[in-house]
GROMACS .gro file of C-alpha atoms in nm:
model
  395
    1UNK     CA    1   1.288  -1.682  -3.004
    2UNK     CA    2   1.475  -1.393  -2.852
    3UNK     CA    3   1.858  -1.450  -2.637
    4UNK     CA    4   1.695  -1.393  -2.340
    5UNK     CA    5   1.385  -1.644  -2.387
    6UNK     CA    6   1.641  -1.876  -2.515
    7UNK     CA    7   1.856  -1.820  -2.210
    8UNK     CA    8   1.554  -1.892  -1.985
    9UNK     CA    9   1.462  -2.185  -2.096
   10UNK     CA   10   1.840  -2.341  -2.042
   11UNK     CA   11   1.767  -2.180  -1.717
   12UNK     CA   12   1.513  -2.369  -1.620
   13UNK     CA   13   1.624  -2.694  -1.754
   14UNK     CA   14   1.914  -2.685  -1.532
   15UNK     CA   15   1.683  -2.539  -1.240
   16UNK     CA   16   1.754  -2.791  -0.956
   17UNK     CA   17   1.429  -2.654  -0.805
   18UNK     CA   18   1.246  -2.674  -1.086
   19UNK     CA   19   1.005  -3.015  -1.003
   20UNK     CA   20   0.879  -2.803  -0.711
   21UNK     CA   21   0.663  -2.632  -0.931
   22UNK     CA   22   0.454  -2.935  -0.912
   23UNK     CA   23   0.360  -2.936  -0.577
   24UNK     CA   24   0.211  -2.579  -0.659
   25UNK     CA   25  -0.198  -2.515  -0.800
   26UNK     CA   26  -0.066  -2.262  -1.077
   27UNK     CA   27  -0.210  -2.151  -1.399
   28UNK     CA   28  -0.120  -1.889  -1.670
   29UNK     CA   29  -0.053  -1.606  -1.492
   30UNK     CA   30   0.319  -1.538  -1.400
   31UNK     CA   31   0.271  -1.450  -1.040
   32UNK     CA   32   0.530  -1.244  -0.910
   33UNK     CA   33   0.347  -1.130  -0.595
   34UNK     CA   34   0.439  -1.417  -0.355
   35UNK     CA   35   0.606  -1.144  -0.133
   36UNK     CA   36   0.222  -1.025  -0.047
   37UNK     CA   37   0.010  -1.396  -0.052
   38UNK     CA   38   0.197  -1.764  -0.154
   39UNK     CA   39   0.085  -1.952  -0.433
   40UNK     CA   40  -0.151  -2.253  -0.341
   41UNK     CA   41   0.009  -2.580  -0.222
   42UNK     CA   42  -0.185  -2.851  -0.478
   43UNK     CA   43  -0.268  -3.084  -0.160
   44UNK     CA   44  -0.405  -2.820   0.082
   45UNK     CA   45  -0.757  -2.860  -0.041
   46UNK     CA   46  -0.790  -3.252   0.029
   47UNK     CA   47  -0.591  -3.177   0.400
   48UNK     CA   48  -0.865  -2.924   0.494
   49UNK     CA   49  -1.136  -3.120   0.352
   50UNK     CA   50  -1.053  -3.416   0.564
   51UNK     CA   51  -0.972  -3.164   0.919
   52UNK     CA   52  -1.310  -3.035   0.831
   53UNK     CA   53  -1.511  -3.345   0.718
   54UNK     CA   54  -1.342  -3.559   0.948
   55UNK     CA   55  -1.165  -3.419   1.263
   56UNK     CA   56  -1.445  -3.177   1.320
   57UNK     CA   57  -1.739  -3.296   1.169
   58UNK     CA   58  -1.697  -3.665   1.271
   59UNK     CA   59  -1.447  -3.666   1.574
   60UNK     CA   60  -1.552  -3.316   1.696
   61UNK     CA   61  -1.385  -3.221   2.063
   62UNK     CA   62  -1.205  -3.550   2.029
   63UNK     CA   63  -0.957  -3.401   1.761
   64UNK     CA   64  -0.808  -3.169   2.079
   65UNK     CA   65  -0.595  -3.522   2.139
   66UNK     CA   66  -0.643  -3.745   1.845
   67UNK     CA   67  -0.566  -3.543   1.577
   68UNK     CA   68  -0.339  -3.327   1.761
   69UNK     CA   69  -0.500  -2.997   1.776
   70UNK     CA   70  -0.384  -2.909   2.103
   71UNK     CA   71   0.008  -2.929   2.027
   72UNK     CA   72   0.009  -2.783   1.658
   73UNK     CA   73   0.188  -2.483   1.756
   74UNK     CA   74   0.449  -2.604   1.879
   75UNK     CA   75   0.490  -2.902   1.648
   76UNK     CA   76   0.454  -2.669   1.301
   77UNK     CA   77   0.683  -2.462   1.495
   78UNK     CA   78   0.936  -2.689   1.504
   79UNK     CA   79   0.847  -2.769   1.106
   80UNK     CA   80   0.941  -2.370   1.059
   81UNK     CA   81   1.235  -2.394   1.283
   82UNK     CA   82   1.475  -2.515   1.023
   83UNK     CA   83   1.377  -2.313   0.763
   84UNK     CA   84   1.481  -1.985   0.998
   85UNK     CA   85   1.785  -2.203   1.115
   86UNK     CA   86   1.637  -2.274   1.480
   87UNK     CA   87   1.696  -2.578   1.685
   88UNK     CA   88   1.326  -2.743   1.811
   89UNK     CA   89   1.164  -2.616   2.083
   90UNK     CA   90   1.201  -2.204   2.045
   91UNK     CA   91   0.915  -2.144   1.784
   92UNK     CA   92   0.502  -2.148   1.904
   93UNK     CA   93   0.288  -2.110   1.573
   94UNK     CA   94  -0.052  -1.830   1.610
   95UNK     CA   95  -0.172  -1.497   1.655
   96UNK     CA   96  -0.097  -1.262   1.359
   97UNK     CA   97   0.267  -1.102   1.330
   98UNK     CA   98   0.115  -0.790   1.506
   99UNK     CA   99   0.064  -0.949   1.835
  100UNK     CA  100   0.379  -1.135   1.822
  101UNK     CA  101   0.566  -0.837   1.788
  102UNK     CA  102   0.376  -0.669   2.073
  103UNK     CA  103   0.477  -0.986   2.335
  104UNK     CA  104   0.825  -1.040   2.160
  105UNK     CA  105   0.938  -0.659   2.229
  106UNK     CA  106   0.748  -0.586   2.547
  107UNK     CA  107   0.909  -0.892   2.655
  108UNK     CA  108   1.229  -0.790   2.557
  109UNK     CA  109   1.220  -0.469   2.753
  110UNK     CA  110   1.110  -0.650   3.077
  111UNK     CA  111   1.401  -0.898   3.045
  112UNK     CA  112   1.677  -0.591   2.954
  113UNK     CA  113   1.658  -0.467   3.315
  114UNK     CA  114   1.499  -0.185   3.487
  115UNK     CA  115   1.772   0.054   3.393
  116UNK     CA  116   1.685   0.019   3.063
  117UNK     CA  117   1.408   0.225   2.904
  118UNK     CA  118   1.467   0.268   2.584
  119UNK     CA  119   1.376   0.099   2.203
  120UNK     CA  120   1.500   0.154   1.897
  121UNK     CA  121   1.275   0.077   1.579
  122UNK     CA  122   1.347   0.073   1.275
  123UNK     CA  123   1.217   0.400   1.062
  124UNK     CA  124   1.190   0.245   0.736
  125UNK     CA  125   0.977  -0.047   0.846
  126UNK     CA  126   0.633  -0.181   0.792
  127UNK     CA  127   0.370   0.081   0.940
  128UNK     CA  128   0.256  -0.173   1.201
  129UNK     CA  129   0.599  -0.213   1.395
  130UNK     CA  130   0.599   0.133   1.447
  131UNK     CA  131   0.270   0.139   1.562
  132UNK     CA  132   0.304  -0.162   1.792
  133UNK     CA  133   0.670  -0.003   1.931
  134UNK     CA  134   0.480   0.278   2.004
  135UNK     CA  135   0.219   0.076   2.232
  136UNK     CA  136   0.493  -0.131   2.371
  137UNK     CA  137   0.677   0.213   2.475
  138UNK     CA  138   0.401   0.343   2.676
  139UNK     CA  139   0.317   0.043   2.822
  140UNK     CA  140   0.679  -0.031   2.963
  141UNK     CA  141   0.709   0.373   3.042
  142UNK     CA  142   1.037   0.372   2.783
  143UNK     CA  143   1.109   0.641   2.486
  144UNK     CA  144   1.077   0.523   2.159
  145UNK     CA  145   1.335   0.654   1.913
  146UNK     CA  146   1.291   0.556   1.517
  147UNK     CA  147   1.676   0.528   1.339
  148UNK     CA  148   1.732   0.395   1.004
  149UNK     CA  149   1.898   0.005   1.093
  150UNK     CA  150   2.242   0.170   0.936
  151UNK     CA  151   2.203   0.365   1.207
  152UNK     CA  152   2.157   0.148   1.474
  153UNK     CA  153   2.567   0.103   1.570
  154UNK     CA  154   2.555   0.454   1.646
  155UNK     CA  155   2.215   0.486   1.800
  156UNK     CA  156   2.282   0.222   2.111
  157UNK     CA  157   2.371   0.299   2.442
  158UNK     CA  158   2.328   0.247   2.813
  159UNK     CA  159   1.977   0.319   2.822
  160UNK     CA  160   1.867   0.061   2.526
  161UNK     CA  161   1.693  -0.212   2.617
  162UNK     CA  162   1.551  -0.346   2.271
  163UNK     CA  163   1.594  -0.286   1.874
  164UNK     CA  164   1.327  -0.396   1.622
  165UNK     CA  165   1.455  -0.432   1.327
  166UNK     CA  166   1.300  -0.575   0.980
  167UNK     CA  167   1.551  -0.816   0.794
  168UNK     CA  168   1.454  -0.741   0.453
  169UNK     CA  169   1.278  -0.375   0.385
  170UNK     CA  170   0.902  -0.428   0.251
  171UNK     CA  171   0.939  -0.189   0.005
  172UNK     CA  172   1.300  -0.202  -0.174
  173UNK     CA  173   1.370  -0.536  -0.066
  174UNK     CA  174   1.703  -0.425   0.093
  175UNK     CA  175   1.862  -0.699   0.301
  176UNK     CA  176   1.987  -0.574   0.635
  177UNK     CA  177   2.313  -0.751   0.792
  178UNK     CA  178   2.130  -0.949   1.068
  179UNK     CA  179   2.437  -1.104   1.205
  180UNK     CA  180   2.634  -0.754   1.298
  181UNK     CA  181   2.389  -0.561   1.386
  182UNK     CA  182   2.262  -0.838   1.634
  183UNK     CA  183   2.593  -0.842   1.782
  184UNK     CA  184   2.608  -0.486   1.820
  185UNK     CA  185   2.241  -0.478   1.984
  186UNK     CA  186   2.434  -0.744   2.200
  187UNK     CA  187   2.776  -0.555   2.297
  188UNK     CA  188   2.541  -0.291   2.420
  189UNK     CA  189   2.344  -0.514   2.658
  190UNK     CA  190   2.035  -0.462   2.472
  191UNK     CA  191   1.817  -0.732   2.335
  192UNK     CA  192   1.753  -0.796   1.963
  193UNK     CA  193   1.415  -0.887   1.796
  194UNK     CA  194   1.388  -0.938   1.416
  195UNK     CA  195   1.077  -0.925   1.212
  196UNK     CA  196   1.107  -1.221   0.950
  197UNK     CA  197   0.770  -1.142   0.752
  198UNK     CA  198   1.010  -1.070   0.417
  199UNK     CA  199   1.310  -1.346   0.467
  200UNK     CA  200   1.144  -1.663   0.606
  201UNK     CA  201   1.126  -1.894   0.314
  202UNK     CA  202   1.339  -1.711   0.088
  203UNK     CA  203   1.671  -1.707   0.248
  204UNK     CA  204   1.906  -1.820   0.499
  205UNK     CA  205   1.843  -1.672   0.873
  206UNK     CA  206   2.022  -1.812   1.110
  207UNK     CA  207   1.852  -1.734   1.419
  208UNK     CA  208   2.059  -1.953   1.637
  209UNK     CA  209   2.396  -1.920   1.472
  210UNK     CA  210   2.364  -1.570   1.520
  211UNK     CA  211   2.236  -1.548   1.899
  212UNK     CA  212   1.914  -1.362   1.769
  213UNK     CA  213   1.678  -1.325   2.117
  214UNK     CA  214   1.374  -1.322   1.958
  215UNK     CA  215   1.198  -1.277   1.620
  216UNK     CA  216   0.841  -1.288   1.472
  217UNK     CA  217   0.752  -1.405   1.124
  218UNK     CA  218   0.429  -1.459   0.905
  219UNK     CA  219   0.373  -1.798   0.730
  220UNK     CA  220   0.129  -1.665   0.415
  221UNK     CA  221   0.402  -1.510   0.199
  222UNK     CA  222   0.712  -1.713   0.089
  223UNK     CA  223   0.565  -2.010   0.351
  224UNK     CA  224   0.298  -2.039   0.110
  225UNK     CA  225   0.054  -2.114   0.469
  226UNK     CA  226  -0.250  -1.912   0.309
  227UNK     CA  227  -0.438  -1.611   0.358
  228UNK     CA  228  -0.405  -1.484   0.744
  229UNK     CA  229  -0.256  -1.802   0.796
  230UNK     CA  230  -0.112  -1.737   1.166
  231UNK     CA  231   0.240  -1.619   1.296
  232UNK     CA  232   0.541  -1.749   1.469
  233UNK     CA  233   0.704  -1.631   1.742
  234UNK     CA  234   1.071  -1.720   1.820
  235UNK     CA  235   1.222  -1.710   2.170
  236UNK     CA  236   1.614  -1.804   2.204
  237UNK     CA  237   1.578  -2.138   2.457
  238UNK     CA  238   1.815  -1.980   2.717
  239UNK     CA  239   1.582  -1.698   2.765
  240UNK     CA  240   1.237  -1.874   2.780
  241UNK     CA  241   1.259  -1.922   3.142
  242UNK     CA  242   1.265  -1.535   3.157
  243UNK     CA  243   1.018  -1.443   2.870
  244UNK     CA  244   0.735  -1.220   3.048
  245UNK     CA  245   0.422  -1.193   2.790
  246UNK     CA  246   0.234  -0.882   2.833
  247UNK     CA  247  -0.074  -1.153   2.665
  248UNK     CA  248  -0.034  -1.427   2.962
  249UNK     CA  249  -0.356  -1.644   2.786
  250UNK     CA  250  -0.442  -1.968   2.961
  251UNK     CA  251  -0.322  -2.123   2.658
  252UNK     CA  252   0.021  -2.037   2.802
  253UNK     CA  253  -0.066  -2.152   3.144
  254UNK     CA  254   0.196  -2.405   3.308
  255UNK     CA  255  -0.171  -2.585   3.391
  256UNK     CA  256  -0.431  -2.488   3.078
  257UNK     CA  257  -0.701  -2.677   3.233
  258UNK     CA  258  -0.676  -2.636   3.569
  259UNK     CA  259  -0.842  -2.314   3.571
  260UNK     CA  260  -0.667  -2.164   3.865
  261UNK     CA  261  -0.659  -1.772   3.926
  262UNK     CA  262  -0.329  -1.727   3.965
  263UNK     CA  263  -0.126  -1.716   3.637
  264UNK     CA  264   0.183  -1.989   3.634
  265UNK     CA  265   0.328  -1.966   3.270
  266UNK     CA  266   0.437  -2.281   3.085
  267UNK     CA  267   0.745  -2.399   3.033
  268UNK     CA  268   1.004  -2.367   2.696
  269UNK     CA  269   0.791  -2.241   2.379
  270UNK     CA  270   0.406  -2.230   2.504
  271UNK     CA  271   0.484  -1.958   2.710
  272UNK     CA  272   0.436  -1.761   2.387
  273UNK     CA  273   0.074  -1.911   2.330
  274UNK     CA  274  -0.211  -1.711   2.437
  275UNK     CA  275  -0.569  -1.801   2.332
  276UNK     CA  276  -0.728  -2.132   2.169
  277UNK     CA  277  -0.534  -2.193   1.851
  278UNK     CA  278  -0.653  -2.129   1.452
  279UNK     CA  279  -0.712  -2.477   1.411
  280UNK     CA  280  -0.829  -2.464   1.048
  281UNK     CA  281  -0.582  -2.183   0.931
  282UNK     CA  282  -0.294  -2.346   1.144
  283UNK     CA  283  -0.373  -2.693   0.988
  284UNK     CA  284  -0.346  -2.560   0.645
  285UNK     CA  285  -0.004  -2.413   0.743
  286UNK     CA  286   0.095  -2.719   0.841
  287UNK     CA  287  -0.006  -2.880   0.491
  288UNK     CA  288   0.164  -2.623   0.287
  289UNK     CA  289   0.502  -2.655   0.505
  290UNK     CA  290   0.504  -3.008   0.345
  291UNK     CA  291   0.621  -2.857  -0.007
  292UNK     CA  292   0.975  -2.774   0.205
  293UNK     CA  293   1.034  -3.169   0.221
  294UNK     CA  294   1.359  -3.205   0.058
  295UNK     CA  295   1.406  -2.869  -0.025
  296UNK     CA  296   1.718  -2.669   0.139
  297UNK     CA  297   1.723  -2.322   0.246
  298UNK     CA  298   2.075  -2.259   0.063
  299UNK     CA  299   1.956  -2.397  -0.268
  300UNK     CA  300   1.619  -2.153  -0.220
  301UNK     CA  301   1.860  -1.871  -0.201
  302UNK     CA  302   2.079  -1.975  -0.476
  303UNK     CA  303   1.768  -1.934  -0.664
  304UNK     CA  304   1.637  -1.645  -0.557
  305UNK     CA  305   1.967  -1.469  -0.608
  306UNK     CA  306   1.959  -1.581  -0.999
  307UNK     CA  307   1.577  -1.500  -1.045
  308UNK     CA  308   1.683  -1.155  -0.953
  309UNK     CA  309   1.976  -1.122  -1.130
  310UNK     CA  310   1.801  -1.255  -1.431
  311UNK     CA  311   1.507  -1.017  -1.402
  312UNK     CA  312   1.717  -0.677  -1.378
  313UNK     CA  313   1.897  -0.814  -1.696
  314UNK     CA  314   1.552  -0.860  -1.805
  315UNK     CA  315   1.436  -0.529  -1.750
  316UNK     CA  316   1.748  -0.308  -1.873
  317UNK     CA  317   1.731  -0.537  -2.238
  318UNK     CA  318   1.319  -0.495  -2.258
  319UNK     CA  319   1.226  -0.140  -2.070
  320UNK     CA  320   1.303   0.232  -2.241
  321UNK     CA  321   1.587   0.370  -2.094
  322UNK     CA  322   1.514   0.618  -1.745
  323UNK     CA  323   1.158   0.468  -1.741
  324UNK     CA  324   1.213   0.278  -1.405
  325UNK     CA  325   1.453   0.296  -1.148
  326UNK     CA  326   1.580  -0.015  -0.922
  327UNK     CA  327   1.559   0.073  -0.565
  328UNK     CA  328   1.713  -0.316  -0.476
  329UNK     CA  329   2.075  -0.326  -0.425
  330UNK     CA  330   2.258  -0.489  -0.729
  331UNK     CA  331   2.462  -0.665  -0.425
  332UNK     CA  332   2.355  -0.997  -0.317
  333UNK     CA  333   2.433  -0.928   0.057
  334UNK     CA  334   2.245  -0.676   0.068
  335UNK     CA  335   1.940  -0.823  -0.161
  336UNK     CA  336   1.620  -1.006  -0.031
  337UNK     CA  337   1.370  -1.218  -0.330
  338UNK     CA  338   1.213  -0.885  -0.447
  339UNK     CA  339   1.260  -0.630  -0.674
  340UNK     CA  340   1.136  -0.275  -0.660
  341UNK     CA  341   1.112  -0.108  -0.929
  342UNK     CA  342   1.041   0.319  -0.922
  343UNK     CA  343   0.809   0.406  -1.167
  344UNK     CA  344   0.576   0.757  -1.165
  345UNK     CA  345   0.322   0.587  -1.334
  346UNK     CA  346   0.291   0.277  -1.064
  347UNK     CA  347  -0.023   0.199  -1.023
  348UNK     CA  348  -0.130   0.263  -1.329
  349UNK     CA  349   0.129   0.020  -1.494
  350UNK     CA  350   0.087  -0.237  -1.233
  351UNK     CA  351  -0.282  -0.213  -1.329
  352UNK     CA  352  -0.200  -0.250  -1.673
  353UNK     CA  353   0.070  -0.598  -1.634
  354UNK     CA  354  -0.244  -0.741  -1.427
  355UNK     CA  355  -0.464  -0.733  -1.713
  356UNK     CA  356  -0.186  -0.914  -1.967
  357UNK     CA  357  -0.175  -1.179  -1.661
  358UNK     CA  358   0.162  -1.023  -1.491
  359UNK     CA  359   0.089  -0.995  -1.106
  360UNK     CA  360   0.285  -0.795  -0.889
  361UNK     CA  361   0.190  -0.520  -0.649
  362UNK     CA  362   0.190  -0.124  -0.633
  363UNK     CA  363   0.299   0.065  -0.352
  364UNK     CA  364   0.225   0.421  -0.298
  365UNK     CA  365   0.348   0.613  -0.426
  366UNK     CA  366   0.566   0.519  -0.712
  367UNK     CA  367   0.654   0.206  -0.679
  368UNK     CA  368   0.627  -0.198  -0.861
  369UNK     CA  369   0.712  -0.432  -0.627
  370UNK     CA  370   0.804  -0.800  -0.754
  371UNK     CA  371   0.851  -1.127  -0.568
  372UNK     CA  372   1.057  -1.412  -0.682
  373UNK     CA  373   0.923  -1.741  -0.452
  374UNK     CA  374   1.192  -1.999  -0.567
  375UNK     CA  375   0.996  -2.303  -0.493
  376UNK     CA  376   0.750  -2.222  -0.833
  377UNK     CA  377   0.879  -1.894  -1.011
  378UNK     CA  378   1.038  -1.995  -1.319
  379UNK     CA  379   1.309  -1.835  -1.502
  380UNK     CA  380   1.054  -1.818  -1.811
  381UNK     CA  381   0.807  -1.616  -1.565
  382UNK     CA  382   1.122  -1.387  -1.513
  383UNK     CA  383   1.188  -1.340  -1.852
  384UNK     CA  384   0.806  -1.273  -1.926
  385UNK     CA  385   0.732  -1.049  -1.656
  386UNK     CA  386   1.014  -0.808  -1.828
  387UNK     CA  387   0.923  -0.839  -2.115
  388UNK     CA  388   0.543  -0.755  -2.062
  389UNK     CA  389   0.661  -0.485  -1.865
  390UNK     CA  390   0.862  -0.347  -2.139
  391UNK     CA  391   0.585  -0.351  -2.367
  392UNK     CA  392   0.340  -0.206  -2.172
  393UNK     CA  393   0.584   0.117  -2.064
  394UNK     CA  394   0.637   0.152  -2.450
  395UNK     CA  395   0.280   0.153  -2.516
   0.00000   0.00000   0.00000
């Protein structure tokens, strides 16, 4: 038994996470690719069997009100809310993160004033923010200027009304400071909306501590809510009377079934709803959230913190010196639950650690991306991962 095998199996014995595993369907692999899809809660299957066999094929229509179709997104929302650090009452579960970011920063720019016609995105995000800024700039008549979120400081003025910023970069797995550059997106009158997809479930947020105005996450990476399972969207309580949706649904009416003409939008989070709710996917998001009971968001990021640490010791003892390059801070401010990992041969290698049962993803062009998901990565995955990798770039 090598130092570092030894090492993780101390590791893991003194893992205070560690019976969470359990509550996880997992096999042989080491999966490392939480980042992209969440492992399988182990009592999802019976939940969906019985909203399937039961409140739809037995109760039908009648589920709406007694199995409480009609207010899941609000109540898993508040079942998120604490994991983001939100009070109840600011978070409406559905739609995909796309559309959320569409009514979270069109919304923002209607509520900044009409001085304001400006937004700032972020120019190292996910393709699809930029895409959706884009649409939201046209629509609202404002320029759209793409700045890197360091930046941002320097980028704000007068004209600003809203910055769209990514927490935790999909590709290196940087960790941007949420808390001052929310305050500076504040000091310049402009509004603030964060995209969660990389940080919710794998470290601390603070949405409310930090005066965020609004933010979007998805639920199928380190929620574990399944594939496509649907969105969140956060709006900051004191500025839910003002939130305009460009997607005014009657799901969102103040009177759903009333059927009137005239749109009246609802009060406090539903004003974020739009169309009839993804009962089944929503349901199973629901069921997987119940693997957070007990668990605290500070312990998760201990966790994550020494997965990470533990896997770049990992990789600098197991892989051939200048064969990959970390593009993940070594500092734990500014580090989210991945790893990236530069590499010329990517996809070939990450082809290669598939086959021998290592799973992480490729990005294009050159680089491995790993996820650490504290709730069932082990520090013996960590070590194995490495040390897979290793072999297969000496190969």
């Amino acid at each position: 038994m090598s130092e570092l095998t030894a090492r993780a199996e101390k590791l893991d014995a003194a893992d205070d996470l560690a019976a969470v595993r359990s509550r996880f369907a997992l096999d042989d692999v080491t999966y490392l690719d939480g980042n992209s899809l969440g492992a399988l809660p182990a009592h999802v299957p019976a939940r969906l069997d019985d909203v399937i066999r039961r409140e739809w094929g037995e109760l039908r229509i009648r589920s709406w009100t007694e199995s409480g179709w009609w207010t899941a997104p609000e109540r898993i929302g508040d079942r998120i809310a604490p994991l983001v650090g939100a009070a109840p009452g600011q978070i409406v579960v559905g739609d995909s993160t796309s559309v959320n970011v569409f009514k979270a920063l069109v919304a923002a720019v209607r509520m900044a004033g009409e001085d304001r016609d400006e937004i700032l995105v972020d120019a190292t995000t996910f393709p699809t923010d930029g895409y959706i800024a884009e649409s939201a700039a046209r629509l609202t008549g404002s320029t759209l200027r793409a700045v890197t979120p360091a930046e941002v400081p320097g980028a704000l003025g007068g004209r600003t009304a809203a910055v769209l910023l990514n927490q935790v970069d999909y590709r290196t797995g940087r960790l941007h400071d949420l808390p001052s550059l929310t305050a500076a997106i504040h000091a310049s009158g402009a509004l603030a909306v964060w995209d969660l997809c990389h940080s919710a479930g794998a470290l601390e947020v603070g949405l409310d501590e930090h005066g965020v105005d609004l933010a979007v996450g998805c639920t199928y990476k380190y929620l574990n809510g399944g594939p496509g399972s649907p969105a969140f969207l956060y709006v900051r309580q004191d500025l839910q009377p003002r939130f305009d949706s460009p997607l005014p649904g009657w799901n969102s009416h103040a009177e759903p079934f009333g059927m009137r003409s005239a749109y009246e939008p609802a009060a406090g989070a539903p004003r974020g709803r739009v169309g009839t709710p993804d009962i089944l996917s929503m349901l199973a998001l629901e069921a997987a959230l119940e693997v957070w009971e007990d668990v605290s968001v500070p312990a998760v990021r201990a966790k994550s913190l020494a997965l990470t640490d533990f896997f770049l010791e990992c990789v600098t003892a197991y892989v051939p010196p200048g064969r990959v390059e970390s593009l993940t801070p070594v500092r734990h401010e500014e580090r989210g639950s991945q790893i990236a990992l530069r590499c010329d041969d990517a996809g070939e290698v990450m082809r290669r650690l598939i086959e021998r049962g290592v799973v992480g993803d490729f990005r294009h062009p050159d680089v491995l991306r790993f996820g650490f998901t504290p709730l069932y990565v082990s520090f013996a995955d960590v070590e194995r991962a490495a040390r897979v990798l290793g072999d297969v770039l000496m190969a």
